[in-house]
Coordinates of C-alpha atoms and ligand atoms in Angstrom, one line a residue:
X1 CA 22.1 -45.4 28.0
X2 CA 24.3 -42.8 26.4
X3 CA 27.5 -42.0 28.2
X4 CA 28.2 -38.4 29.5
X5 CA 31.7 -37.6 28.6
X6 CA 34.4 -35.4 30.0
X7 CA 35.0 -32.0 28.5
X8 CA 38.6 -31.5 27.8
X9 CA 40.3 -29.0 25.5
X10 CA 37.0 -27.8 24.1
X11 CA 35.9 -31.3 23.2
X12 CA 33.7 -34.1 24.6
X13 CA 35.9 -37.1 25.3
X14 CA 35.0 -40.7 26.0
X15 CA 37.1 -42.8 28.3
X16 CA 37.6 -46.5 28.6
X17 CA 36.0 -46.6 32.0
X18 CA 32.6 -45.3 33.1
X19 CA 30.5 -45.1 36.2
X20 CA 26.9 -44.8 37.1
X21 CA 25.2 -42.6 39.6
X22 CA 22.4 -44.1 41.6
X23 CA 19.2 -42.4 42.8
X24 CA 19.4 -42.6 46.7
X25 CA 15.6 -42.4 46.8
X26 CA 15.2 -45.3 44.5
X27 CA 18.4 -47.4 44.4
X28 CA 17.2 -49.4 41.4
X29 CA 17.3 -46.3 39.2
X30 CA 20.5 -45.3 37.5
X31 CA 20.4 -41.6 36.9
X32 CA 23.2 -41.6 34.2
X33 CA 26.4 -43.1 33.0
X34 CA 29.6 -41.0 33.0
X35 CA 33.1 -41.3 31.7
X36 CA 35.8 -41.6 34.2
X37 CA 38.9 -39.6 33.3
X38 CA 42.2 -41.5 33.5
X39 CA 45.7 -40.1 34.0
X40 CA 46.1 -39.2 30.4
X41 CA 42.7 -37.4 30.2
X42 CA 43.7 -35.4 33.2
X43 CA 47.1 -34.6 31.7
X44 CA 45.3 -33.4 28.6
X45 CA 42.9 -31.3 30.6
X46 CA 45.7 -29.6 32.5
X47 CA 47.7 -29.0 29.3
X48 CA 44.7 -27.5 27.6
X49 CA 44.0 -25.2 30.5
X50 CA 47.7 -24.1 30.7
X51 CA 47.8 -23.4 26.9
X52 CA 44.6 -21.4 27.2
X53 CA 45.8 -19.3 30.1
X54 CA 47.8 -16.6 28.3
X55 CA 44.9 -15.9 26.0
X56 CA 42.1 -16.0 28.7
X57 CA 44.1 -14.0 31.2
X58 CA 44.2 -11.2 28.7
X59 CA 40.5 -11.4 27.7
X60 CA 38.4 -8.4 28.1
X61 CA 36.0 -8.0 31.0
X62 CA 33.0 -7.4 28.7
X63 CA 33.6 -10.8 27.2
X64 CA 33.9 -12.4 30.6
X65 CA 30.7 -10.7 31.8
X66 CA 28.8 -11.9 28.7
X67 CA 29.9 -15.5 29.0
X68 CA 29.2 -15.7 32.8
X69 CA 25.9 -13.9 32.3
X70 CA 24.9 -16.3 29.6
X71 CA 25.7 -19.3 31.8
X72 CA 23.7 -17.8 34.7
X73 CA 20.7 -17.1 32.5
X74 CA 20.6 -20.7 31.2
X75 CA 20.9 -22.2 34.6
X76 CA 18.1 -20.0 35.9
X77 CA 15.8 -20.7 32.9
X78 CA 16.4 -24.5 33.5
X79 CA 16.4 -24.5 37.3
X80 CA 13.5 -26.9 37.6
X81 CA 15.0 -29.5 35.3
X82 CA 18.4 -29.1 36.8
X83 CA 16.8 -29.3 40.3
X84 CA 15.1 -32.5 39.4
X85 CA 18.3 -34.0 38.3
X86 CA 20.1 -32.8 41.4
X87 CA 17.3 -34.3 43.6
X88 CA 17.5 -37.6 41.8
X89 CA 21.3 -38.0 42.1
X90 CA 21.8 -36.4 45.6
X91 CA 18.5 -36.9 47.4
X92 CA 17.7 -33.3 48.3
X93 CA 14.1 -32.5 48.2
X94 CA 12.8 -30.9 45.0
X95 CA 12.3 -27.4 46.5
X96 CA 15.8 -27.5 48.0
X97 CA 17.3 -28.8 44.8
X98 CA 15.6 -26.2 42.6
X99 CA 16.6 -23.6 45.1
X100 CA 20.2 -24.8 44.8
X101 CA 20.1 -24.7 41.0
X102 CA 18.7 -21.1 41.2
X103 CA 21.5 -20.2 43.6
X104 CA 24.1 -21.5 41.0
X105 CA 22.5 -19.3 38.4
X106 CA 22.6 -16.2 40.7
X107 CA 26.2 -16.9 41.5
X108 CA 27.2 -16.8 37.8
X109 CA 25.2 -13.5 37.4
X110 CA 26.9 -12.0 40.4
X111 CA 30.4 -12.9 39.2
X112 CA 29.6 -11.7 35.8
X113 CA 29.3 -8.3 37.5
X114 CA 32.4 -8.9 39.6
X115 CA 34.4 -9.2 36.4
X116 CA 33.4 -5.6 35.7
X117 CA 33.8 -4.4 39.2
X118 CA 37.3 -5.5 40.0
X119 CA 39.3 -2.5 40.9
X120 CA 42.9 -1.6 41.9
X121 CA 44.5 1.1 44.0
X122 CA 46.7 4.0 43.1
X123 CA 48.8 5.5 46.0
X124 CA 51.7 7.8 46.3
X125 CA 55.2 6.4 46.9
X126 CA 57.1 7.7 49.9
X127 CA 59.6 8.8 47.4
X128 CA 58.4 12.1 45.8
X129 CA 57.1 12.0 42.2
X130 CA 56.6 8.2 42.1
X131 CA 53.2 6.4 41.9
X132 CA 52.4 3.0 43.2
X133 CA 49.7 1.0 41.4
X134 CA 48.2 -2.1 43.1
X135 CA 46.3 -4.4 40.7
X136 CA 44.9 -7.9 40.8
X137 CA 45.9 -10.4 38.2
X138 CA 44.7 -13.9 37.3
X139 CA 46.5 -16.7 39.2
X140 CA 46.7 -19.3 36.4
X141 CA 45.1 -22.8 36.1
X142 CA 42.9 -23.6 39.1
X143 CA 42.0 -27.1 40.3
X144 CA 38.5 -27.2 41.6
X145 CA 37.5 -30.1 43.8
X146 CA 34.0 -30.2 45.0
X147 CA 31.8 -32.4 47.4
X148 CA 28.6 -34.2 46.8
X149 CA 26.3 -32.4 49.1
X150 CA 25.9 -29.2 46.9
X151 CA 26.4 -30.6 43.5
X152 CA 25.8 -27.5 41.6
X153 CA 26.1 -24.4 44.0
X154 CA 29.6 -25.2 45.2
X155 CA 31.0 -25.8 41.8
X156 CA 29.3 -22.6 40.7
X157 CA 30.8 -20.5 43.5
X158 CA 34.3 -21.8 42.6
X159 CA 34.1 -21.9 38.8
X160 CA 32.4 -18.5 38.4
X161 CA 35.0 -16.4 40.2
X162 CA 37.8 -18.4 38.7
X163 CA 36.6 -17.5 35.2
X164 CA 35.6 -14.0 36.0
X165 CA 39.1 -13.1 37.1
X166 CA 40.8 -14.6 34.1
X167 CA 41.8 -18.0 35.3
X168 CA 41.6 -21.4 33.6
X169 CA 39.9 -24.3 35.3
X170 CA 40.1 -28.1 35.7
X171 CA 36.9 -29.2 37.5
X172 CA 36.8 -32.5 39.4
X173 CA 33.3 -33.1 40.9
X174 CA 32.6 -35.6 43.6
X175 CA 32.2 -39.1 42.1
X176 CA 28.6 -39.5 43.7
X177 CA 27.1 -36.6 41.7
X178 CA 28.5 -36.4 38.2
X179 CA 25.0 -35.5 36.8
X180 CA 24.8 -31.9 38.0
X181 CA 28.5 -31.4 37.3
X182 CA 28.0 -32.7 33.7
X183 CA 24.9 -30.5 33.2
X184 CA 26.8 -27.4 34.4
X185 CA 29.8 -28.3 32.1
X186 CA 27.4 -28.7 29.2
X187 CA 26.0 -25.1 29.8
X188 CA 29.5 -23.7 30.3
X189 CA 30.7 -25.4 27.0
X190 CA 28.1 -23.6 25.0
X191 CA 28.6 -20.1 26.5
X192 CA 31.5 -19.0 24.3
X193 CA 34.7 -19.7 26.2
X194 CA 37.8 -20.3 24.2
X195 CA 39.0 -23.9 24.0
X196 CA 40.7 -25.2 27.1
X197 CA 39.6 -22.4 29.5
X198 CA 37.2 -24.7 31.3
X199 CA 37.7 -28.5 31.6
X200 CA 35.5 -31.2 33.2
X201 CA 37.5 -34.2 34.5
X202 CA 35.1 -36.6 36.2
X203 CA 37.0 -39.4 37.8
X204 CA 38.5 -40.9 41.0
X205 CA 40.3 -38.7 43.6
X206 CA 43.2 -41.1 43.4
X207 CA 43.8 -40.2 39.7
X208 CA 42.2 -36.8 38.8
X209 CA 42.4 -35.3 42.3
X210 CA 46.0 -36.4 42.9
X211 CA 47.1 -35.1 39.4
X212 CA 45.6 -31.7 40.3
X213 CA 47.5 -31.6 43.6
X214 CA 50.8 -32.7 42.1
X215 CA 51.0 -31.0 38.7
X216 CA 53.2 -27.8 38.9
X217 CA 50.9 -26.1 36.2
X218 CA 48.0 -26.1 38.7
X219 CA 48.8 -22.9 40.5
X220 CA 45.8 -23.0 43.0
X221 CA 43.4 -25.6 44.4
X222 CA 40.0 -24.7 45.8
X223 CA 38.6 -27.6 47.8
X224 CA 35.4 -28.3 49.8
X225 CA 35.1 -31.7 51.4
X226 CA 36.4 -33.7 54.4
X227 CA 38.9 -32.6 56.9
X228 CA 41.0 -35.6 56.1
X229 CA 41.2 -34.9 52.3
X230 CA 41.6 -31.2 53.1
X231 CA 44.8 -31.9 55.0
X232 CA 46.1 -33.9 52.0
X233 CA 45.4 -30.9 49.7
X234 CA 47.1 -28.6 52.1
X235 CA 50.3 -30.8 52.5
X236 CA 50.6 -31.3 48.7
X237 CA 50.0 -27.7 47.7
X238 CA 52.2 -26.3 50.5
X239 CA 55.0 -28.6 49.3
X240 CA 55.1 -27.2 45.8
X241 CA 54.0 -23.6 46.7
X242 CA 50.6 -23.7 45.1
X243 CA 47.8 -21.5 46.6
X244 CA 45.0 -23.4 48.3
X245 CA 41.7 -22.8 50.0
X246 CA 39.9 -25.3 52.1
X247 CA 36.2 -25.7 53.3
X248 CA 35.8 -28.7 55.5
X249 CA 33.7 -29.7 58.4
X250 CA 31.5 -28.1 61.0
X251 CA 30.0 -29.0 64.3
X252 CA 27.8 -26.0 64.5
X253 CA 26.0 -24.8 67.6
X254 CA 22.6 -23.3 67.8
X255 CA 22.1 -21.7 71.2
X256 CA 18.5 -21.3 72.6
X257 CA 18.2 -18.9 75.5
X258 CA 15.5 -18.8 78.0
X259 CA 13.8 -15.7 76.4
X260 CA 13.7 -17.2 72.9
X261 CA 10.5 -17.3 70.8
X262 CA 10.0 -21.0 71.0
X263 CA 8.4 -21.3 67.6
X264 CA 11.4 -19.5 66.0
X265 CA 13.9 -21.6 67.9
X266 CA 12.2 -25.0 66.9
X267 CA 12.0 -23.8 63.2
X268 CA 15.7 -22.8 63.2
X269 CA 16.7 -26.1 64.8
X270 CA 14.6 -28.3 62.5
X271 CA 15.7 -26.5 59.5
X272 CA 19.4 -26.2 60.5
X273 CA 19.7 -29.8 61.8
X274 CA 17.5 -31.8 59.4
X275 CA 16.9 -30.0 56.1
X276 CA 19.1 -31.3 53.3
X277 CA 19.1 -34.5 55.5
X278 CA 21.6 -32.8 57.7
X279 CA 24.2 -33.1 55.0
X280 CA 25.6 -29.6 55.2
X281 CA 28.8 -28.5 56.8
X282 CA 26.7 -25.5 58.2
X283 CA 24.1 -28.0 59.8
X284 CA 23.0 -27.0 63.4
X285 CA 24.2 -30.3 64.9
X286 CA 24.5 -29.2 68.6
X287 CA 21.4 -27.5 70.1
X288 CA 22.6 -25.8 73.3
X289 CA 19.6 -25.0 75.5
X290 CA 19.3 -22.9 78.6
X291 CA 17.9 -24.7 81.6
X292 CA 14.5 -23.2 82.1
X293 CA 13.4 -23.4 78.5
X294 CA 15.0 -26.9 78.0
X295 CA 12.0 -29.1 78.6
X296 CA 9.6 -27.0 76.6
X297 CA 12.0 -26.8 73.7
X298 CA 12.7 -30.5 73.7
X299 CA 8.9 -31.4 73.8
X300 CA 8.2 -29.0 70.9
X301 CA 11.3 -30.3 69.0
X302 CA 10.3 -33.9 69.4
X303 CA 6.8 -33.1 68.0
X304 CA 8.2 -31.1 65.1
X305 CA 10.8 -33.8 64.3
X306 CA 8.3 -36.6 64.3
X307 CA 6.0 -34.8 62.0
X308 CA 8.7 -34.4 59.3
X309 CA 7.9 -36.5 56.3
X310 CA 10.9 -38.6 55.2
X311 CA 10.6 -39.9 51.6
X312 CA 11.5 -39.9 47.9
X313 CA 13.2 -36.6 47.2
X314 CA 11.0 -35.9 44.2
X315 CA 7.7 -36.5 45.8
X316 CA 5.9 -33.3 46.6
X317 CA 5.1 -34.2 50.3
X318 CA 8.6 -35.1 51.2
X319 CA 10.4 -32.7 53.6
X320 CA 13.5 -34.8 54.4
X321 CA 15.1 -36.8 51.5
X322 CA 17.2 -39.9 51.8
X323 CA 20.8 -40.1 53.0
X324 CA 23.1 -39.9 50.0
X325 CA 24.5 -43.5 49.9
X326 CA 25.2 -46.6 51.9
X327 CA 28.5 -45.4 53.2
X328 CA 27.0 -42.3 54.7
X329 CA 23.9 -44.2 55.9
X330 CA 26.2 -46.7 57.8
X331 CA 28.2 -43.8 59.3
X332 CA 25.0 -42.1 60.6
X333 CA 23.7 -45.4 62.0
X334 CA 27.2 -46.0 63.6
X335 CA 27.1 -42.6 65.3
X336 CA 23.6 -43.2 66.6
X337 CA 25.0 -46.4 68.2
X338 CA 27.9 -44.4 69.6
X339 CA 25.6 -41.8 71.1
X340 CA 23.5 -44.5 72.9
X341 CA 26.6 -46.2 74.3
X342 CA 27.9 -42.9 75.5
X343 CA 24.8 -42.5 77.6
X344 CA 22.8 -40.1 75.5
X345 CA 19.1 -40.6 75.2
X346 CA 17.6 -41.0 71.8
X347 CA 14.2 -39.4 72.0
X348 CA 13.0 -39.8 68.5
X349 CA 14.2 -41.1 65.1
X350 CA 17.4 -42.8 64.0
X351 CA 15.3 -45.7 62.5
X352 CA 15.4 -47.0 58.9
X353 CA 12.2 -45.9 57.0
X354 CA 10.5 -48.1 54.4
X355 CA 9.1 -46.3 51.4
X356 CA 7.6 -47.5 48.1
X357 CA 11.0 -47.3 46.4
X358 CA 14.1 -48.7 48.1
X359 CA 16.3 -45.9 49.4
X360 CA 18.6 -44.8 52.2
X361 CA 15.8 -43.4 54.4
X362 CA 16.5 -42.6 57.9
X363 CA 14.2 -40.8 60.3
X364 CA 15.7 -37.7 61.8
X365 CA 17.4 -38.4 65.1
X366 CA 17.3 -36.3 68.3
X367 CA 19.4 -37.0 71.3
X368 CA 19.0 -35.4 74.7
X369 CA 21.0 -35.8 78.0
X370 CA 24.2 -35.2 76.0
X371 CA 27.3 -33.3 77.1
X372 CA 29.7 -31.6 75.0
X373 CA 32.7 -34.1 75.3
X374 CA 30.7 -37.0 73.9
X375 CA 31.9 -38.1 70.4
X376 CA 28.5 -37.3 69.0
X377 CA 29.1 -33.7 70.0
X378 CA 32.7 -33.5 68.9
X379 CA 32.8 -35.3 65.5
X380 CA 30.9 -34.3 62.4
X381 CA 28.2 -36.9 61.6
X382 CA 26.9 -35.3 58.4
X383 CA 23.5 -36.8 58.6
X384 CA 20.0 -36.2 60.2
X385 CA 21.3 -36.4 63.7
X386 CA 21.1 -33.6 66.3
X387 CA 21.9 -33.4 70.0
X388 CA 20.6 -31.3 72.8
X389 CA 23.0 -30.1 75.4
X390 CA 21.5 -28.5 78.6
X391 CA 23.3 -25.5 80.0
X392 CA 22.8 -23.4 83.2
X393 CA 23.0 -19.9 81.6
X394 CA 24.2 -17.7 78.7
X395 CA 27.8 -17.8 79.7
X396 CA 27.9 -21.6 79.8
X397 CA 26.0 -21.7 76.4
X398 CA 28.6 -19.5 74.7
X399 CA 31.5 -21.5 76.3
X400 CA 30.0 -24.8 75.1
X401 CA 29.3 -23.4 71.6
X402 CA 32.9 -22.3 71.2
X403 CA 34.2 -25.6 72.8
X404 CA 34.8 -27.5 69.5
X405 CA 37.5 -28.0 67.0
X406 CA 35.4 -26.5 64.3
X407 CA 34.4 -22.9 63.6
X408 CA 32.1 -22.5 60.6
X409 CA 28.8 -21.2 61.7
X410 CA 27.0 -20.5 65.0
X411 CA 23.5 -19.4 65.8
X412 CA 21.6 -18.0 68.7
X413 CA 17.8 -17.7 69.3
X414 CA 16.9 -15.0 71.8
X415 CA 14.7 -11.9 72.0
X416 CA 17.5 -9.9 73.7
X417 CA 19.5 -7.7 71.3
X418 CA 22.1 -7.4 74.0
X419 CA 22.5 -11.2 74.4
X420 CA 22.6 -11.6 70.6
X421 CA 25.4 -8.9 70.4
X422 CA 27.4 -10.6 73.2
X423 CA 27.2 -13.9 71.4
X424 CA 28.0 -12.4 68.0
X425 CA 31.2 -11.0 69.5
X426 CA 32.2 -14.0 71.5
X427 CA 31.5 -16.6 68.8
X428 CA 34.7 -18.3 67.5
X429 CA 33.3 -18.9 64.0
X430 CA 33.3 -17.4 60.5
X431 CA 29.5 -16.9 60.5
X432 CA 27.0 -16.1 63.2
X433 CA 23.2 -16.3 62.8
X434 CA 20.7 -14.5 65.0
X435 CA 17.2 -16.1 65.2
X436 CA 18.1 -18.0 62.0
X437 CA 19.3 -21.4 61.2
X438 CA 23.1 -21.9 61.0
X439 CA 22.7 -23.2 57.5
X440 CA 21.5 -21.5 54.4
X441 CA 23.7 -18.7 53.2
X442 CA 23.5 -15.8 50.7
X443 CA 25.6 -15.9 47.4
X444 CA 26.8 -12.3 47.5
X445 CA 28.6 -12.2 50.9
X446 CA 31.7 -14.0 52.2
X447 CA 31.3 -17.7 53.3
X448 CA 33.8 -19.6 55.4
X449 CA 35.0 -20.4 58.9
X450 CA 38.0 -20.7 61.2
X451 CA 39.8 -23.4 63.1
X452 CA 39.4 -26.9 61.6
X453 CA 36.5 -25.7 59.4
X454 CA 38.3 -23.6 56.8
X455 CA 41.7 -22.5 55.6
X456 CA 42.8 -19.7 53.4
X457 CA 40.9 -16.9 51.7
X458 CA 37.1 -16.6 52.1
X459 CA 34.8 -17.8 49.3
X460 CA 31.9 -15.9 47.6
X461 CA 31.0 -12.2 47.4
X462 CA 33.6 -9.7 46.5
X463 CA 36.0 -11.6 48.9
X464 CA 36.4 -14.3 46.3
X465 CA 38.9 -12.0 44.5
X466 CA 41.4 -12.7 47.3
X467 CA 41.8 -16.3 46.2
X468 CA 41.3 -16.1 42.5
X469 CA 43.6 -13.2 41.9
X470 CA 47.2 -12.4 42.9
X471 CA 48.3 -8.9 43.8
X472 CA 50.8 -6.9 41.8
X473 CA 52.4 -3.7 43.1
X474 CA 53.9 -1.5 40.4
X475 CA 56.1 1.6 41.1
X476 CA 56.1 4.1 38.3
X477 CA 58.2 7.1 37.9
X478 CA 56.6 9.1 35.0
Ligands
UN1_1 C1 24.6 -23.4 53.0 O1 24.4 -23.7 54.2 O2 23.7 -22.7 52.5 O3 29.2 -28.1 52.3 C2 25.8 -23.7 52.3 C3 28.5 -27.3 52.9 C4 28.9 -25.8 52.7 C5 27.8 -25.0 52.1 C6 26.6 -24.7 52.9 N1 30.0 -25.7 52.0 O4 27.5 -27.7 53.6

């Protein structure tokens, strides 16, 4: 098997150590073999990016547009093949994986346009005859650290704005999913960027990740991943005055009011809780249901959940792919045990599933009789596990929805515009969905949360400029 190398200073570089990614739908299958960057590879990547920065930060916006547009075009043209690779290494179903690859292509196209659209402001000084110009400039070398659950879309929504606004990049993907990262780097490597502007450093967090946090030449770190690692990023970056942006966990509520359309509510809950095997920080993990619709909702939800086909990610009939690896599988199963011991009733799922190929298959689990202070309602499980919390009325639903450390996404199912409006205003979260799942976001609008979910500037859409540029105020007396 040929080894996929790191891309450093415009060249593919082998390392002494390699790793293999395993197909979670068929653990006997090795998807590929990948070089692991060591400290000296990482140092070389950071140096190359720092050396490339003066040139790239002064590059023209037409050049940036052309390069990002070329990358987007190739991703879109190859979305099925890239989706297949993603499904094999991460376990998302093929439609989800192809959709994610397409999203990555659209993101590059969008930020190609953003390179052209970046504007400044010209205002008068309070001193007569003087003008004040406010412009946005590149930040420098950006360290990009991404999670395994969106192996191509999340790298795209960090790398594309970084490059669009004239920054250089050292990209460290999650160790579980080097395949999509390498494929993306391969596409980027052929799009015409000057040497060193973009570098891929696959390798362990303890080596590559730490170097990105500690090296004074890395001026900003964009991170998506766990709360725990996010806090380490924050501490290290704050200590040396580097900019940082964090997207971490969620414990997202989906409220179902008495007047909800039951079919819409169940669709939203099933999609939000179980699609992508529940492995989304936007997953609808707490289903908060008003008293008089509760039993009907639970019955319909149990039927819908039982009918979901769990299986090999690349098989056409599969609706729920496997859990990503053994560690995550064990965590999911642990939480199912915790829920039972806390007194919640498991009405369906939470069982290992046997398929033709050995994989981390788990049937989607639904708990009822839960209350909001149980651990299964407070801690992010990150698997196909959802809970139902029964509430007396709309006010209690909103209070329970907000009673969490997290604040990424919330949702409500109701036919009342007034109730939806009240919920939208009262929600303590970065995103609110009305009659829609809490997960599944557009690529051209801001993404992010509050409280323990996120820190720093929003990602995506035109708001991405906030993180990937710094503001300069110039006073000019003509
Ligand atoms: C989505 O719900 O479409 O890690 C995106 C995550 C998020 C992305 C969710 N950062 O789940």
